[in-house]
XYZ file of C-alpha atoms in Angstrom:
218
model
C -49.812 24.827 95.984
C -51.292 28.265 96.010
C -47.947 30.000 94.684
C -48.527 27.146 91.468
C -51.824 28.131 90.641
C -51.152 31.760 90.915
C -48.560 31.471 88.491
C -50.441 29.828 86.005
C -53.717 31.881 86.363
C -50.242 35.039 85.767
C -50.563 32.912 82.636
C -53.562 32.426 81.770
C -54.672 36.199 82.493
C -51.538 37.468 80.350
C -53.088 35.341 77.203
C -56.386 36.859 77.280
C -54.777 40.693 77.273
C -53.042 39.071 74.735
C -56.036 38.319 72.991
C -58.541 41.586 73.656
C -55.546 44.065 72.562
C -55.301 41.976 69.256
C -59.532 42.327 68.982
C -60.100 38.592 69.103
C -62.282 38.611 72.032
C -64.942 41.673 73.728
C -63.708 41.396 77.211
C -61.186 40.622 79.730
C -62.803 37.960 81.621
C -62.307 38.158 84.997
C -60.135 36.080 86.743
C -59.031 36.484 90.608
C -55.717 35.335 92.290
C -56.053 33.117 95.502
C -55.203 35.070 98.735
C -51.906 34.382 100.482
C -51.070 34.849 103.400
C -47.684 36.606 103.636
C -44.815 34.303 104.849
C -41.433 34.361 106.067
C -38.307 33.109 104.247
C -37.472 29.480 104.449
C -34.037 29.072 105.102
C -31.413 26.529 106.015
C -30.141 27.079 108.942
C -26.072 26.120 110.125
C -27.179 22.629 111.946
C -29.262 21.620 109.379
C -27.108 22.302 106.442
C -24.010 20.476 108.167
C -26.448 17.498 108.435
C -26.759 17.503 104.518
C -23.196 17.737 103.761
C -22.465 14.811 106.518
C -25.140 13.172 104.253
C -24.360 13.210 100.755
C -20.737 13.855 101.649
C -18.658 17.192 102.309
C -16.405 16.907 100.144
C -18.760 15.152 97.613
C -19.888 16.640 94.222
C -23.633 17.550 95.607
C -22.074 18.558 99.265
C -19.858 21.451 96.927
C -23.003 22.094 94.532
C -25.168 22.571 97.322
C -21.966 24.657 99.243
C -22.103 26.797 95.955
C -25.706 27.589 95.937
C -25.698 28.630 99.259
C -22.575 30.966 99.157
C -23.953 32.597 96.059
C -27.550 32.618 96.301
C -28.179 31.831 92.891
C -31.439 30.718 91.800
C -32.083 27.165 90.286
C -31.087 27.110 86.849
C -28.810 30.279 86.913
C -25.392 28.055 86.609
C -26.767 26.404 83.554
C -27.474 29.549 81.592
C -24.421 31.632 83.091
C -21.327 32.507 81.732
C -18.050 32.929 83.288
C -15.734 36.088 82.293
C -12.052 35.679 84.633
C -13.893 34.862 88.179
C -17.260 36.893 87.643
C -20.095 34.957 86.845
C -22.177 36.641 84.637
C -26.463 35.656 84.318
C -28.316 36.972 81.437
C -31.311 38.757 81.476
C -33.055 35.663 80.416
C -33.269 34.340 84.330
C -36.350 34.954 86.459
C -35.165 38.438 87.762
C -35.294 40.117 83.669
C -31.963 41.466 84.697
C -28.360 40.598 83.732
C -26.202 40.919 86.789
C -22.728 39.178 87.854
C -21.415 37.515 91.179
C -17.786 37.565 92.040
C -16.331 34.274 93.068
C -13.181 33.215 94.802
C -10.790 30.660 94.383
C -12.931 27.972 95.867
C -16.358 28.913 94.308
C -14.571 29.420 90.689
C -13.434 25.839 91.194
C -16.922 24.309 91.982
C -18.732 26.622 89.214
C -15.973 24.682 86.811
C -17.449 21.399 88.565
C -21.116 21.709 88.009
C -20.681 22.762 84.085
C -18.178 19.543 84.028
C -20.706 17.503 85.651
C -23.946 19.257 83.794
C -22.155 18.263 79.729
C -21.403 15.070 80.984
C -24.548 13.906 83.439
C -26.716 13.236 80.233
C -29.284 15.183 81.843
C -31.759 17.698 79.065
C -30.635 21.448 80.198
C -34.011 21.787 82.282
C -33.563 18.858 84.096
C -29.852 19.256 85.192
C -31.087 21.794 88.546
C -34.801 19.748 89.132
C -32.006 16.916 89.004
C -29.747 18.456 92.367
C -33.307 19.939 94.092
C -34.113 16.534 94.355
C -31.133 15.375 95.514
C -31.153 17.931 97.907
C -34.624 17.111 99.042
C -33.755 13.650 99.724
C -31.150 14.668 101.632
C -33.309 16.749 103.688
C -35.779 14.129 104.154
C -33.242 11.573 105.542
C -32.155 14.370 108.154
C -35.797 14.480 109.400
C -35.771 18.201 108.233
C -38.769 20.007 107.899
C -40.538 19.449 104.324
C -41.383 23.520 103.812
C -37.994 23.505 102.946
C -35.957 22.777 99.525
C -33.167 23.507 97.122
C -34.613 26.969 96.666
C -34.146 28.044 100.463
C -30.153 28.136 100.091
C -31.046 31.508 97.964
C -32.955 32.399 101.311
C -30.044 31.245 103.577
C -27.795 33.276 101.310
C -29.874 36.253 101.880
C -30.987 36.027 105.418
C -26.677 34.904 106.285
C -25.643 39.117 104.109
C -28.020 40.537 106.499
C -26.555 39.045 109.383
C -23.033 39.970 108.973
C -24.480 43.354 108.338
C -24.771 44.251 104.338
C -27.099 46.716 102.759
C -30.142 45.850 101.906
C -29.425 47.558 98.517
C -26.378 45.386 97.740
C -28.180 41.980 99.076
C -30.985 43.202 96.229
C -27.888 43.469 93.651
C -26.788 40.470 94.438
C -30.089 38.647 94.259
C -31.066 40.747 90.908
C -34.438 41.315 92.478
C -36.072 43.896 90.308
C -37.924 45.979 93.385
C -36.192 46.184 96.723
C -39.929 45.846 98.197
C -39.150 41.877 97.441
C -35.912 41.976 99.426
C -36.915 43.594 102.124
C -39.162 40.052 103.475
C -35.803 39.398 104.900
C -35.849 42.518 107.366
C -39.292 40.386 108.973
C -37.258 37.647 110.627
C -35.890 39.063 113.919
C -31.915 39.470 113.665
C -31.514 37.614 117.505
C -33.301 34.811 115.815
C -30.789 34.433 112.920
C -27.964 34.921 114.525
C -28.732 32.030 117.127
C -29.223 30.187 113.343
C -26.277 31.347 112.277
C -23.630 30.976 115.212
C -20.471 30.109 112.901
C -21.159 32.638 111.065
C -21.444 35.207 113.602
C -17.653 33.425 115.082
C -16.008 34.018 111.912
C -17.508 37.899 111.310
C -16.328 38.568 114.914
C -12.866 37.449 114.156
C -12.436 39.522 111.409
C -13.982 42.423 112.826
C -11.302 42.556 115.528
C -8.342 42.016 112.667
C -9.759 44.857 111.223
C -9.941 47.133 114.295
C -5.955 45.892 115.012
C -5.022 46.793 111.842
């Protein structure tokens, strides 16, 4: 894909700087990214993610992985390298986002986080293979729905996302939360029309009703 080959001419481009600031070569030769054209978030929507859990199981170990991705918006490999510290789950610096930041969990999340690091020193699986290991799964799930094939493991961080915008939290704290380094990256989500998601999202939208009224009894 075009998002591959950037990231390896990212790679190739950050060698030869490499190289001319250390005098072994002239020049920077130069090299020029392919144009993209800008795109929306991918994300899972309510109908589609109930048909993966009624596929691999709800209650099953990749139906409460796949929950836990979702309700977090952690990216692929961040509950491998983690640490947990009472129910805060802490991700070093050494994830994609070059910043450490933590993500509270309740009862239920705490539970599965326990689960997957269970699962991931007992699966056998090298430590880079343990989250290519459930994106596949996932995919395969997908696949057997009939889902559309844009979208992967990677667009429960996007359903996390797009799901804090619609029950109506800052922008700021959805960056926070992500550990995007420049809110310019989180605010792709502010593209997709909010009528649109919240058709996506109508469970969702039930239960932030409900406690919206509680709230205005209380």
């Amino acid at each position: 894909s075009k998002t591959t080959i950037n990231m390896h001419l990212r790679t190739v481009k950050a060698f030869f700087r490499y190289c001319w600031k250390r005098g072994m070569i002239d020049r920077l030769p130069m090299i020029d990214m392919l144009k993209m054209e800008e795109s929306l978030p991918i994300y899972i929507t309510d109908d589609e993610f109930h048909a993966v859990l009624n596929e691999v199981g709800v209650d099953s170990f990749y139906g409460r992985a796949f929950f836990f991705y979702r309700e977090t918006g952690v990216r692929l490999r961040e509950p491998f390298i983690a640490t947990l510290d009472g129910n805060w789950l802490d991700i070093p610096n050494t994830s994609k986002g070059k910043k450490p930041r933590s993500i509270e969990l309740n009862e239920f999340l705490l539970e599965i986080y326990q689960e997957l690091k269970q699962w991931a020193d007992k699966c056998g699986l090298v430590k880079g293979s343990r989250g290519r290991h459930l994106s596949k799964r996932f995919k395969k799930a997908l696949r057997k729905c009939g889902i559309d094939e844009s979208k992967h493991l990677h667009s429960l961080r996007h359903t996390y996302a797009v799901r804090q915008r619609v029950i109506g939290v800052p922008l700021a704290t959805i960056q926070a939360h992500l550990g995007h380094r420049s809110i310019t990256t989180t605010e792709i989500y502010t593209l997709i029309e909010l009528k649109k998601l919240c058709s996506h999202f109508p469970t969702l939208i039930s239960q932030y009703t409900e406690e919206q009224i509680k709230a205005e009894k209380v």
